mmCIF file of C-alpha atoms and ligand atoms in Angstrom:
data_model
loop_
_atom_site.group_PDB
_atom_site.id
_atom_site.type_symbol
_atom_site.label_atom_id
_atom_site.label_comp_id
_atom_site.label_asym_id
_atom_site.label_seq_id
_atom_site.Cartn_x
_atom_site.Cartn_y
_atom_site.Cartn_z
ATOM 1 C CA MET A 1 6.975 10.670 13.737
ATOM 2 C CA ARG A 2 9.083 9.265 15.872
ATOM 3 C CA PHE A 3 9.807 5.966 16.675
ATOM 4 C CA LYS A 4 13.093 3.363 17.784
ATOM 5 C CA ARG A 5 15.088 1.802 14.350
ATOM 6 C CA LEU A 6 16.958 -1.047 14.244
ATOM 7 C CA GLU A 7 19.843 -0.048 12.997
ATOM 8 C CA ASP A 8 20.352 2.218 15.784
ATOM 9 C CA GLN A 9 19.858 -0.752 18.375
ATOM 10 C CA ASP A 10 23.007 -2.636 20.314
ATOM 11 C CA LEU A 11 22.137 -6.521 18.814
ATOM 12 C CA ALA A 12 25.806 -8.934 19.340
ATOM 13 C CA GLY A 13 24.218 -11.322 21.526
ATOM 14 C CA LYS A 14 20.390 -10.422 22.038
ATOM 15 C CA ARG A 15 17.257 -12.166 20.722
ATOM 16 C CA VAL A 16 15.663 -10.383 18.303
ATOM 17 C CA PHE A 17 11.846 -10.900 17.497
ATOM 18 C CA ILE A 18 11.147 -9.592 13.644
ATOM 19 C CA ARG A 19 7.783 -8.889 12.511
ATOM 20 C CA ALA A 20 7.748 -9.255 8.703
ATOM 21 C CA ASP A 21 5.370 -9.359 5.641
ATOM 22 C CA LEU A 22 6.512 -12.466 4.485
ATOM 23 C CA ASN A 23 3.065 -13.177 3.023
ATOM 24 C CA VAL A 24 4.229 -14.469 -0.330
ATOM 25 C CA PRO A 25 1.707 -15.911 -3.314
ATOM 26 C CA LEU A 26 1.941 -19.494 -3.659
ATOM 27 C CA ASP A 27 1.480 -22.013 -6.603
ATOM 28 C CA GLN A 28 -0.841 -25.355 -6.956
ATOM 29 C CA ARG A 29 2.059 -27.198 -5.607
ATOM 30 C CA GLY A 30 3.005 -24.741 -2.704
ATOM 31 C CA ALA A 31 6.031 -22.985 -4.149
ATOM 32 C CA ILE A 32 6.903 -19.512 -4.234
ATOM 33 C CA SER A 33 5.518 -17.837 -7.146
ATOM 34 C CA ASP A 34 6.869 -14.385 -6.771
ATOM 35 C CA ASP A 35 9.286 -13.525 -3.931
ATOM 36 C CA THR A 36 9.708 -9.805 -3.879
ATOM 37 C CA ARG A 37 7.991 -9.626 -0.360
ATOM 38 C CA LEU A 38 10.380 -11.908 0.912
ATOM 39 C CA ARG A 39 13.857 -10.175 -0.628
ATOM 40 C CA ALA A 40 12.145 -6.735 0.831
ATOM 41 C CA SER A 41 12.258 -8.375 4.076
ATOM 42 C CA LEU A 42 15.851 -9.014 3.838
ATOM 43 C CA PRO A 43 17.826 -5.745 5.112
ATOM 44 C CA ALA A 44 16.153 -6.027 8.481
ATOM 45 C CA ILE A 45 17.078 -9.833 8.411
ATOM 46 C CA ARG A 46 20.731 -9.393 7.276
ATOM 47 C CA LEU A 47 21.124 -6.327 9.850
ATOM 48 C CA ALA A 48 20.073 -8.361 12.481
ATOM 49 C CA LYS A 49 22.289 -10.663 11.359
ATOM 50 C CA GLU A 50 25.604 -9.514 10.649
ATOM 51 C CA GLY A 51 24.604 -7.859 14.108
ATOM 52 C CA GLY A 52 25.090 -10.504 15.582
ATOM 53 C CA ALA A 53 22.125 -11.199 17.135
ATOM 54 C CA ARG A 54 20.146 -14.484 17.546
ATOM 55 C CA VAL A 55 17.295 -13.837 15.058
ATOM 56 C CA MET A 56 13.569 -15.095 14.762
ATOM 57 C CA VAL A 57 11.284 -14.155 12.061
ATOM 58 C CA THR A 58 7.469 -14.362 12.088
ATOM 59 C CA SER A 59 4.328 -13.513 9.742
ATOM 60 C CA HIS A 60 1.296 -14.050 8.492
ATOM 61 C CA LEU A 61 0.959 -16.295 5.605
ATOM 62 C CA GLY A 62 -2.948 -16.780 3.876
ATOM 63 C CA ARG A 63 -5.715 -16.641 5.928
ATOM 64 C CA PRO A 64 -5.186 -19.805 8.565
ATOM 65 C CA GLU A 65 -7.805 -20.768 11.532
ATOM 66 C CA GLU A 66 -6.056 -19.929 14.476
ATOM 67 C CA GLY A 67 -5.524 -22.969 16.320
ATOM 68 C CA VAL A 68 -5.188 -24.997 12.689
ATOM 69 C CA CYS A 69 -1.430 -25.158 11.145
ATOM 70 C CA ARG A 70 -2.691 -26.843 7.892
ATOM 71 C CA GLU A 71 0.594 -27.965 5.279
ATOM 72 C CA GLU A 72 -0.696 -24.971 3.159
ATOM 73 C CA ASP A 73 -0.652 -22.570 6.179
ATOM 74 C CA SER A 74 3.105 -23.232 6.995
ATOM 75 C CA LEU A 75 6.246 -20.639 5.876
ATOM 76 C CA ALA A 76 8.428 -23.878 5.252
ATOM 77 C CA PRO A 77 9.024 -22.265 1.631
ATOM 78 C CA VAL A 78 9.625 -19.192 2.860
ATOM 79 C CA ALA A 79 12.159 -21.083 4.959
ATOM 80 C CA ARG A 80 13.815 -22.840 2.816
ATOM 81 C CA ARG A 81 13.585 -19.182 0.107
ATOM 82 C CA LEU A 82 15.377 -17.343 3.196
ATOM 83 C CA ALA A 83 17.720 -20.432 3.727
ATOM 84 C CA GLU A 84 19.226 -19.866 -0.084
ATOM 85 C CA LEU A 85 19.224 -15.876 0.066
ATOM 86 C CA LEU A 86 21.078 -15.881 3.235
ATOM 87 C CA ALA A 87 23.749 -18.874 2.079
ATOM 88 C CA ALA A 88 22.742 -20.436 5.365
ATOM 89 C CA PRO A 89 20.441 -22.467 7.095
ATOM 90 C CA VAL A 90 17.278 -21.309 8.571
ATOM 91 C CA ALA A 91 15.167 -23.546 10.227
ATOM 92 C CA LEU A 92 11.414 -23.241 11.112
ATOM 93 C CA ILE A 93 10.031 -23.809 14.556
ATOM 94 C CA LYS A 94 6.512 -24.551 14.889
ATOM 95 C CA ASP A 95 4.787 -24.295 18.779
ATOM 96 C CA TRP A 96 6.916 -21.723 19.026
ATOM 97 C CA ILE A 97 4.663 -19.890 21.696
ATOM 98 C CA HIS A 98 5.988 -22.030 24.251
ATOM 99 C CA GLY A 99 9.858 -21.231 23.744
ATOM 100 C CA VAL A 100 12.175 -21.258 21.384
ATOM 101 C CA PRO A 101 15.115 -23.575 21.253
ATOM 102 C CA GLU A 102 18.178 -21.429 22.796
ATOM 103 C CA LEU A 103 20.312 -19.652 19.194
ATOM 104 C CA GLN A 104 23.263 -19.283 18.280
ATOM 105 C CA PRO A 105 24.291 -15.381 17.234
ATOM 106 C CA GLY A 106 23.910 -14.713 13.840
ATOM 107 C CA GLN A 107 21.451 -17.668 13.484
ATOM 108 C CA VAL A 108 18.417 -16.906 11.771
ATOM 109 C CA VAL A 109 15.084 -18.853 12.681
ATOM 110 C CA VAL A 110 11.560 -18.621 11.395
ATOM 111 C CA LEU A 111 8.617 -19.099 13.791
ATOM 112 C CA GLU A 112 5.464 -20.914 12.214
ATOM 113 C CA ASN A 113 3.032 -18.596 10.636
ATOM 114 C CA CYS A 114 1.892 -16.237 13.682
ATOM 115 C CA ARG A 115 -2.137 -16.331 12.434
ATOM 116 C CA CYS A 116 -2.166 -20.102 13.262
ATOM 117 C CA ASN A 117 -1.957 -18.922 17.199
ATOM 118 C CA PRO A 118 -4.682 -18.566 19.073
ATOM 119 C CA GLY A 119 -5.412 -14.785 20.347
ATOM 120 C CA GLU A 120 -2.889 -13.425 17.349
ATOM 121 C CA LYS A 121 -6.398 -11.380 15.721
ATOM 122 C CA LYS A 122 -7.828 -10.532 18.472
ATOM 123 C CA ASN A 123 -4.556 -9.125 19.562
ATOM 124 C CA ASP A 124 -4.878 -11.365 22.940
ATOM 125 C CA PRO A 125 -2.315 -9.563 25.522
ATOM 126 C CA ASP A 126 -1.400 -12.992 27.081
ATOM 127 C CA LEU A 127 -0.699 -14.338 23.795
ATOM 128 C CA ALA A 128 1.062 -10.906 23.013
ATOM 129 C CA LYS A 129 3.470 -10.873 26.671
ATOM 130 C CA ARG A 130 4.427 -14.937 25.558
ATOM 131 C CA MET A 131 5.666 -13.470 22.750
ATOM 132 C CA ALA A 132 7.875 -10.777 24.161
ATOM 133 C CA SER A 133 9.556 -13.076 26.477
ATOM 134 C CA LEU A 134 11.404 -14.650 23.839
ATOM 135 C CA CYS A 135 12.558 -11.560 22.908
ATOM 136 C CA ASP A 136 15.064 -8.733 24.175
ATOM 137 C CA ILE A 137 14.362 -6.621 20.989
ATOM 138 C CA TYR A 138 11.206 -6.410 18.950
ATOM 139 C CA VAL A 139 11.411 -5.080 15.176
ATOM 140 C CA ASN A 140 8.257 -4.365 12.939
ATOM 141 C CA ASP A 141 8.918 -4.875 9.749
ATOM 142 C CA ALA A 142 5.821 -5.570 8.023
ATOM 143 C CA PHE A 143 4.039 -1.717 6.865
ATOM 144 C CA GLY A 144 1.548 -4.042 4.852
ATOM 145 C CA THR A 145 -0.597 -5.151 8.331
ATOM 146 C CA ALA A 146 0.124 -1.968 9.988
ATOM 147 C CA HIS A 147 -2.984 -0.737 10.084
ATOM 148 C CA ARG A 148 -4.119 -3.985 11.596
ATOM 149 C CA ALA A 149 -4.131 -4.353 15.813
ATOM 150 C CA GLU A 150 -2.888 -7.878 16.139
ATOM 151 C CA ALA A 151 -0.988 -9.909 18.434
ATOM 152 C CA THR A 152 2.359 -9.789 16.486
ATOM 153 C CA THR A 153 1.463 -6.087 15.211
ATOM 154 C CA HIS A 154 0.838 -4.313 18.141
ATOM 155 C CA GLY A 155 0.342 -6.072 21.576
ATOM 156 C CA ILE A 156 3.710 -7.680 21.309
ATOM 157 C CA ALA A 157 5.002 -3.892 21.439
ATOM 158 C CA ALA A 158 3.837 -2.540 24.945
ATOM 159 C CA PHE A 159 5.527 -5.681 26.950
ATOM 160 C CA ALA A 160 8.908 -6.245 24.759
ATOM 161 C CA PRO A 161 12.153 -4.531 26.275
ATOM 162 C CA ILE A 162 12.414 -2.503 22.951
ATOM 163 C CA ALA A 163 10.118 -2.405 20.161
ATOM 164 C CA CYS A 164 11.901 -0.658 17.251
ATOM 165 C CA ALA A 165 11.076 -0.414 13.327
ATOM 166 C CA GLY A 166 12.739 -2.445 10.744
ATOM 167 C CA PRO A 167 14.742 -0.522 7.973
ATOM 168 C CA LEU A 168 11.493 -1.757 5.343
ATOM 169 C CA MET A 169 8.847 -0.132 7.649
ATOM 170 C CA ALA A 170 11.019 2.932 9.048
ATOM 171 C CA ALA A 171 11.450 3.741 5.041
ATOM 172 C CA GLU A 172 7.369 4.271 4.659
ATOM 173 C CA LEU A 173 6.651 6.314 7.525
ATOM 174 C CA ASP A 174 9.655 7.899 6.348
ATOM 175 C CA ALA A 175 8.086 8.151 2.980
ATOM 176 C CA LEU A 176 4.967 8.699 3.636
ATOM 177 C CA GLY A 177 5.945 11.719 6.406
ATOM 178 C CA ARG A 178 7.950 13.517 3.593
ATOM 179 C CA ALA A 179 4.696 13.256 1.584
ATOM 180 C CA LEU A 180 2.035 14.188 3.786
ATOM 181 C CA ALA A 181 3.485 15.277 7.496
ATOM 182 C CA ALA A 182 5.725 18.638 5.715
ATOM 183 C CA PRO A 183 5.056 18.177 2.004
ATOM 184 C CA ALA A 184 6.989 20.342 -0.265
ATOM 185 C CA ARG A 185 4.640 22.562 -1.821
ATOM 186 C CA PRO A 186 2.739 22.541 -4.209
ATOM 187 C CA LEU A 187 1.516 19.191 -3.166
ATOM 188 C CA VAL A 188 -1.034 17.323 -5.847
ATOM 189 C CA ALA A 189 -2.571 14.253 -4.807
ATOM 190 C CA ILE A 190 -3.958 11.710 -7.422
ATOM 191 C CA VAL A 191 -7.005 9.762 -6.311
ATOM 192 C CA ALA A 192 -7.694 7.888 -9.143
ATOM 193 C CA GLY A 193 -9.296 4.015 -9.826
ATOM 194 C CA SER A 194 -12.088 2.309 -9.930
ATOM 195 C CA LYS A 195 -14.728 3.270 -7.289
ATOM 196 C CA VAL A 196 -15.567 6.651 -5.283
ATOM 197 C CA SER A 197 -17.021 4.408 -2.369
ATOM 198 C CA THR A 198 -13.501 2.648 -1.405
ATOM 199 C CA LYS A 199 -11.764 5.865 -1.498
ATOM 200 C CA LEU A 200 -14.451 8.076 -0.207
ATOM 201 C CA SER A 201 -12.305 8.778 3.217
ATOM 202 C CA ILE A 202 -8.980 9.244 1.658
ATOM 203 C CA LEU A 203 -10.390 12.425 -0.761
ATOM 204 C CA GLN A 204 -12.418 13.591 2.232
ATOM 205 C CA SER A 205 -9.292 13.453 4.235
ATOM 206 C CA LEU A 206 -6.836 14.872 1.390
ATOM 207 C CA ALA A 207 -9.216 17.664 0.530
ATOM 208 C CA HIS A 208 -8.229 19.327 3.647
ATOM 209 C CA LYS A 209 -4.230 19.247 2.845
ATOM 210 C CA VAL A 210 -3.540 18.885 -0.753
ATOM 211 C CA ASP A 211 -3.354 21.864 -3.331
ATOM 212 C CA ARG A 212 -4.567 20.355 -5.808
ATOM 213 C CA LEU A 213 -6.973 16.821 -5.432
ATOM 214 C CA ILE A 214 -6.674 15.080 -9.339
ATOM 215 C CA VAL A 215 -9.329 12.734 -9.698
ATOM 216 C CA GLY A 216 -9.279 9.808 -12.483
ATOM 217 C CA GLY A 217 -10.706 7.191 -13.578
ATOM 218 C CA GLY A 218 -14.606 5.921 -11.803
ATOM 219 C CA ILE A 219 -14.059 8.300 -9.592
ATOM 220 C CA ALA A 220 -13.720 11.456 -11.626
ATOM 221 C CA ASN A 221 -16.863 10.066 -13.797
ATOM 222 C CA SER A 222 -18.598 10.256 -10.515
ATOM 223 C CA PHE A 223 -17.209 13.852 -10.100
ATOM 224 C CA LEU A 224 -18.137 15.123 -13.836
ATOM 225 C CA ALA A 225 -21.742 13.687 -12.726
ATOM 226 C CA ALA A 226 -21.882 15.379 -9.477
ATOM 227 C CA VAL A 227 -21.318 19.064 -11.143
ATOM 228 C CA GLY A 228 -24.084 17.877 -14.068
ATOM 229 C CA SER A 229 -22.162 16.886 -17.588
ATOM 230 C CA ASP A 230 -23.513 13.579 -18.668
ATOM 231 C CA ILE A 231 -21.910 10.462 -18.609
ATOM 232 C CA GLY A 232 -23.632 8.568 -20.347
ATOM 233 C CA ALA A 233 -22.667 4.078 -19.393
ATOM 234 C CA SER A 234 -19.683 5.066 -17.370
ATOM 235 C CA LEU A 235 -18.946 3.336 -14.866
ATOM 236 C CA ALA A 236 -19.957 5.637 -11.581
ATOM 237 C CA GLU A 237 -21.541 5.794 -8.150
ATOM 238 C CA ARG A 238 -24.569 8.104 -8.663
ATOM 239 C CA ASP A 239 -25.603 7.656 -4.812
ATOM 240 C CA LEU A 240 -22.225 9.473 -3.869
ATOM 241 C CA LEU A 241 -22.610 12.888 -5.506
ATOM 242 C CA ASP A 242 -23.373 14.980 -2.860
ATOM 243 C CA GLU A 243 -20.164 13.495 -1.344
ATOM 244 C CA ALA A 244 -18.581 14.455 -4.790
ATOM 245 C CA ARG A 245 -19.844 17.554 -4.781
ATOM 246 C CA THR A 246 -18.962 18.039 -0.455
ATOM 247 C CA VAL A 247 -14.975 17.443 -1.703
ATOM 248 C CA ILE A 248 -15.133 19.823 -4.585
ATOM 249 C CA GLU A 249 -16.423 22.652 -2.086
ATOM 250 C CA THR A 250 -14.169 21.711 0.907
ATOM 251 C CA MET A 251 -11.417 22.386 -1.780
ATOM 252 C CA ARG A 252 -12.591 25.660 -3.655
ATOM 253 C CA ALA A 253 -13.068 26.720 0.557
ATOM 254 C CA ARG A 254 -9.308 26.724 0.856
ATOM 255 C CA GLY A 255 -9.005 28.867 -2.433
ATOM 256 C CA ALA A 256 -8.255 25.027 -4.210
ATOM 257 C CA GLU A 257 -9.317 22.704 -6.484
ATOM 258 C CA VAL A 258 -10.278 19.653 -8.284
ATOM 259 C CA PRO A 259 -9.734 19.700 -11.950
ATOM 260 C CA LEU A 260 -12.172 17.850 -13.589
ATOM 261 C CA PRO A 261 -11.394 16.073 -16.896
ATOM 262 C CA VAL A 262 -12.061 18.428 -20.239
ATOM 263 C CA ASP A 263 -11.590 15.099 -22.879
ATOM 264 C CA VAL A 264 -12.326 11.736 -22.969
ATOM 265 C CA VAL A 265 -11.839 8.351 -24.662
ATOM 266 C CA LEU A 266 -14.831 7.117 -24.933
ATOM 267 C CA ALA A 267 -16.452 3.433 -26.308
ATOM 268 C CA LYS A 268 -19.256 1.875 -26.496
ATOM 269 C CA ARG A 269 -17.874 -2.213 -25.391
ATOM 270 C CA PHE A 270 -15.684 -2.763 -22.093
ATOM 271 C CA ALA A 271 -13.200 -4.707 -23.945
ATOM 272 C CA ALA A 272 -9.049 -4.335 -25.331
ATOM 273 C CA ASP A 273 -10.449 -4.141 -29.204
ATOM 274 C CA ALA A 274 -13.596 -2.209 -28.453
ATOM 275 C CA GLU A 275 -13.895 0.982 -31.034
ATOM 276 C CA TYR A 276 -13.467 4.308 -29.759
ATOM 277 C CA ARG A 277 -13.404 8.021 -29.940
ATOM 278 C CA ILE A 278 -11.871 10.847 -28.164
ATOM 279 C CA ALA A 279 -14.434 13.865 -26.770
ATOM 280 C CA GLU A 280 -14.460 16.931 -25.458
ATOM 281 C CA LEU A 281 -16.682 17.732 -22.463
ATOM 282 C CA HIS A 282 -18.322 21.356 -22.730
ATOM 283 C CA PRO A 283 -20.562 21.955 -20.065
ATOM 284 C CA GLY A 284 -24.533 22.253 -20.604
ATOM 285 C CA GLU A 285 -23.887 20.288 -23.503
ATOM 286 C CA VAL A 286 -24.563 16.174 -24.529
ATOM 287 C CA CYS A 287 -21.050 14.843 -25.298
ATOM 288 C CA VAL A 288 -20.847 11.455 -24.558
ATOM 289 C CA GLU A 289 -23.718 9.095 -25.971
ATOM 290 C CA ALA A 290 -26.058 6.827 -23.546
ATOM 291 C CA ASP A 291 -24.304 4.186 -24.864
ATOM 292 C CA GLU A 292 -21.082 5.279 -24.294
ATOM 293 C CA MET A 293 -18.503 4.864 -21.201
ATOM 294 C CA ILE A 294 -15.913 6.957 -20.339
ATOM 295 C CA LEU A 295 -12.677 4.918 -20.223
ATOM 296 C CA ASP A 296 -9.336 7.197 -19.884
ATOM 297 C CA ILE A 297 -8.633 10.521 -19.727
ATOM 298 C CA GLY A 298 -8.609 12.617 -23.151
ATOM 299 C CA PRO A 299 -4.733 13.724 -24.300
ATOM 300 C CA ARG A 300 -5.748 17.467 -23.465
ATOM 301 C CA THR A 301 -6.922 16.543 -20.166
ATOM 302 C CA ALA A 302 -4.035 14.525 -19.576
ATOM 303 C CA ARG A 303 -1.137 17.332 -20.840
ATOM 304 C CA ALA A 304 -2.789 19.700 -18.333
ATOM 305 C CA LEU A 305 -2.688 17.345 -15.350
ATOM 306 C CA ALA A 306 1.284 16.575 -16.108
ATOM 307 C CA GLN A 307 1.613 20.330 -16.217
ATOM 308 C CA THR A 308 0.322 20.402 -12.855
ATOM 309 C CA LEU A 309 2.686 17.208 -11.728
ATOM 310 C CA GLU A 310 5.706 18.608 -13.279
ATOM 311 C CA SER A 311 5.632 21.737 -10.905
ATOM 312 C CA ALA A 312 4.728 19.868 -8.274
ATOM 313 C CA GLY A 313 6.697 19.730 -5.306
ATOM 314 C CA THR A 314 5.073 16.548 -4.092
ATOM 315 C CA MET A 315 3.090 14.324 -4.871
ATOM 316 C CA VAL A 316 0.863 11.279 -3.752
ATOM 317 C CA TRP A 317 -0.479 8.779 -6.326
ATOM 318 C CA ASN A 318 -3.150 6.273 -5.984
ATOM 319 C CA GLY A 319 -5.234 4.951 -8.889
ATOM 320 C CA PRO A 320 -4.815 4.520 -12.500
ATOM 321 C CA VAL A 321 -6.959 7.519 -14.663
ATOM 322 C CA GLY A 322 -7.854 5.310 -16.944
ATOM 323 C CA VAL A 323 -8.958 1.003 -17.430
ATOM 324 C CA PHE A 324 -4.895 1.137 -18.322
ATOM 325 C CA GLU A 325 -5.292 -2.703 -18.924
ATOM 326 C CA PHE A 326 -5.763 -2.047 -22.358
ATOM 327 C CA ASP A 327 -3.576 -0.575 -24.714
ATOM 328 C CA ALA A 328 -6.427 2.043 -26.189
ATOM 329 C CA PHE A 329 -7.368 3.801 -23.126
ATOM 330 C CA SER A 330 -3.973 3.011 -21.226
ATOM 331 C CA ALA A 331 -2.462 6.384 -22.763
ATOM 332 C CA GLY A 332 -3.758 8.815 -19.557
ATOM 333 C CA THR A 333 -2.525 6.637 -16.962
ATOM 334 C CA GLU A 334 1.283 6.731 -19.149
ATOM 335 C CA THR A 335 1.721 10.153 -19.146
ATOM 336 C CA ILE A 336 0.545 10.530 -15.788
ATOM 337 C CA ALA A 337 2.677 8.190 -14.818
ATOM 338 C CA ARG A 338 5.657 9.706 -16.715
ATOM 339 C CA ALA A 339 5.303 13.070 -15.683
ATOM 340 C CA ILE A 340 5.278 12.215 -11.806
ATOM 341 C CA ALA A 341 8.538 9.980 -13.152
ATOM 342 C CA SER A 342 9.962 13.234 -14.224
ATOM 343 C CA SER A 343 9.231 15.461 -12.245
ATOM 344 C CA LYS A 344 11.059 17.079 -9.785
ATOM 345 C CA GLY A 345 8.994 16.861 -7.247
ATOM 346 C CA PHE A 346 9.292 13.898 -4.238
ATOM 347 C CA SER A 347 6.743 11.695 -5.268
ATOM 348 C CA ILE A 348 5.505 8.330 -3.502
ATOM 349 C CA ALA A 349 2.626 5.985 -5.297
ATOM 350 C CA GLY A 350 0.576 2.815 -4.128
ATOM 351 C CA GLY A 351 -1.971 0.743 -4.639
ATOM 352 C CA GLY A 352 -2.396 -2.822 -6.012
ATOM 353 C CA ASP A 353 -3.081 -1.450 -9.799
ATOM 354 C CA THR A 354 -1.031 1.245 -9.704
ATOM 355 C CA LEU A 355 2.204 -0.548 -8.782
ATOM 356 C CA ALA A 356 0.864 -2.457 -12.014
ATOM 357 C CA ALA A 357 0.281 0.250 -13.847
ATOM 358 C CA ILE A 358 4.058 1.550 -12.455
ATOM 359 C CA ALA A 359 5.507 -1.437 -13.647
ATOM 360 C CA LYS A 360 3.458 -1.800 -17.156
ATOM 361 C CA PHE A 361 5.220 1.611 -18.392
ATOM 362 C CA GLY A 362 8.743 0.687 -16.626
ATOM 363 C CA VAL A 363 8.804 3.808 -14.402
ATOM 364 C CA ALA A 364 9.624 2.121 -10.821
ATOM 365 C CA ASP A 365 13.004 3.501 -10.567
ATOM 366 C CA GLN A 366 11.818 6.647 -10.996
ATOM 367 C CA MET A 367 9.099 7.331 -8.366
ATOM 368 C CA GLY A 368 10.231 8.754 -5.004
ATOM 369 C CA TYR A 369 8.659 6.235 -3.117
ATOM 370 C CA ILE A 370 6.105 2.999 -3.365
ATOM 371 C CA SER A 371 4.616 2.006 -1.096
ATOM 372 C CA THR A 372 4.570 -1.547 -0.625
ATOM 373 C CA GLY A 373 1.697 -1.176 1.976
ATOM 374 C CA GLY A 374 -1.612 -1.604 0.196
ATOM 375 C CA GLY A 375 -4.636 -1.600 2.656
ATOM 376 C CA ALA A 376 -2.120 0.037 4.867
ATOM 377 C CA PHE A 377 -0.985 2.497 2.549
ATOM 378 C CA LEU A 378 -4.602 3.853 1.804
ATOM 379 C CA GLU A 379 -5.259 4.210 5.512
ATOM 380 C CA PHE A 380 -2.397 6.187 6.203
ATOM 381 C CA LEU A 381 -3.823 8.442 3.015
ATOM 382 C CA GLU A 382 -7.585 8.452 4.753
ATOM 383 C CA GLY A 383 -5.232 10.383 8.036
ATOM 384 C CA LYS A 384 -6.416 6.407 10.444
ATOM 385 C CA PRO A 385 -4.054 6.540 12.728
ATOM 386 C CA LEU A 386 -1.810 2.724 12.000
ATOM 387 C CA PRO A 387 -2.325 0.587 15.439
ATOM 388 C CA ALA A 388 1.084 -1.021 14.875
ATOM 389 C CA ILE A 389 2.747 2.882 14.288
ATOM 390 C CA THR A 390 0.661 4.272 17.009
ATOM 391 C CA ALA A 391 2.600 0.984 19.540
ATOM 392 C CA LEU A 392 5.955 2.257 17.939
ATOM 393 C CA MET A 393 5.615 5.770 18.464
ATOM 394 C CA GLU A 394 4.128 5.209 22.006
ATOM 395 C CA ARG A 395 7.938 2.796 22.911
ATOM 396 C CA SER A 396 10.125 5.431 21.340
HETATM 397 P P1 ADP B 1 -5.878 0.728 -6.822
HETATM 398 O O1 ADP B 1 -5.642 -1.216 -6.971
HETATM 399 O O2 ADP B 1 -4.399 1.395 -7.477
HETATM 400 O O3 ADP B 1 -5.916 1.830 -5.652
HETATM 401 P P2 ADP B 1 -8.468 0.759 -7.764
HETATM 402 O O4 ADP B 1 -8.393 -0.699 -7.693
HETATM 403 O O5 ADP B 1 -8.905 1.680 -7.011
HETATM 404 O O6 ADP B 1 -7.218 1.264 -8.137
HETATM 405 O O7 ADP B 1 -8.993 1.008 -9.853
HETATM 406 C C1 ADP B 1 -8.121 0.551 -10.431
HETATM 407 C C2 ADP B 1 -8.898 -0.235 -11.690
HETATM 408 O O8 ADP B 1 -9.860 0.915 -11.933
HETATM 409 C C3 ADP B 1 -8.358 -0.640 -12.344
HETATM 410 O O9 ADP B 1 -8.554 -1.602 -13.035
HETATM 411 C C4 ADP B 1 -8.909 0.545 -14.235
HETATM 412 O O10 ADP B 1 -9.262 -0.054 -14.925
HETATM 413 C C5 ADP B 1 -10.356 1.178 -13.401
HETATM 414 N N1 ADP B 1 -10.734 2.340 -13.969
HETATM 415 C C6 ADP B 1 -9.759 3.209 -14.435
HETATM 416 N N2 ADP B 1 -10.643 3.729 -14.644
HETATM 417 C C7 ADP B 1 -11.493 3.233 -15.268
HETATM 418 C C8 ADP B 1 -12.528 3.568 -16.001
HETATM 419 N N3 ADP B 1 -13.025 4.895 -16.322
HETATM 420 N N4 ADP B 1 -14.089 2.506 -16.225
HETATM 421 C C9 ADP B 1 -13.726 1.478 -15.547
HETATM 422 N N5 ADP B 1 -12.848 1.003 -14.962
HETATM 423 C C10 ADP B 1 -11.941 2.343 -14.527
HETATM 424 MG MG1 MG B 2 -7.026 -2.458 -6.522
#
């Protein structure tokens, strides 16, 4: 992937427009309850500020109606927190589309919620042109919205004099490129979580690329059903068994495989305190009772997968392999997480619940890269071109 980078630009005195992802959660009183995204966006803002640029930062927040900006849509709390983090005044500019007052070199302002501007979501070219005219350098640092073609993520990149990636965006693209464009082999993907339907295109796309495709969770249940195993009352999508078989065949045609669980953890209730048992799965035998649910992979399966991961050159991980929220069913996911953490291979992990699992087991520091992307990360794994990234590449 070729794109321009903020750190390579001559910034002194330049008007720099940063599209960041400052979509922080707010509590009922409108205070920021978690400022992780804001802090993740600081390197770009600091780089521009310290380089002597006149810095404008914008983001979406929540889901406002275009043309209306209610109090709860306002980036005011974000501007206040940013001022604290930068130890410098940060003004909030409303109605910025009609012009931003001249800023001093090194000054930072926040431009009000970009999704309040009519035309933002439709990627209106007139809006994009007007925004581009506010700056000398456009910076996209919002990987989390890279899968959306909106005026601040896509349109503006075509019209701004220079369009480049901020450090957070660049780190994402470097990590994803390293994992999927030219990976060290063997390349192992873990695609797990609750449903095949939400990840079918990822499974199909990765089946053409990876050396091993590990499935887990409800997805593994569907794959087990697809090869004729009894899965009792487990979460599975029985209308997608053909699709699961196609994924297995795609891998097989390339001499690769989809290892399926050889043992599982079973319970009759979906609850933290449910009684459970470990069962071996033998093809052709009923190993799971009709009223039992598979809620985790068993220890033998987990150990075998851990070995595969420890000798992997590259690992891409999305989705917990069991109901890791309940301690009784978290061992499989923990074993996988620790195996990835201790493997010498390069790893990239993403997905809301995957990140929660990584945090629960305290292995965040040992992951090669943790994607902040959510939906954008998943679409990248699907092999879809992400509009915001395409726009940056076109301006490289
Ligand atoms: P991510 O957010 O990382 O992409 P998903 O949303 O696809 O992951 O899936 C995560 C959810 O899947 C978790 O809440 C977990 O409890 C659930 N899950 C995992 N394995 C099973 C299983 N065997 N049965 C039911 N739910 C499962
Ligand atoms: Mg999820």
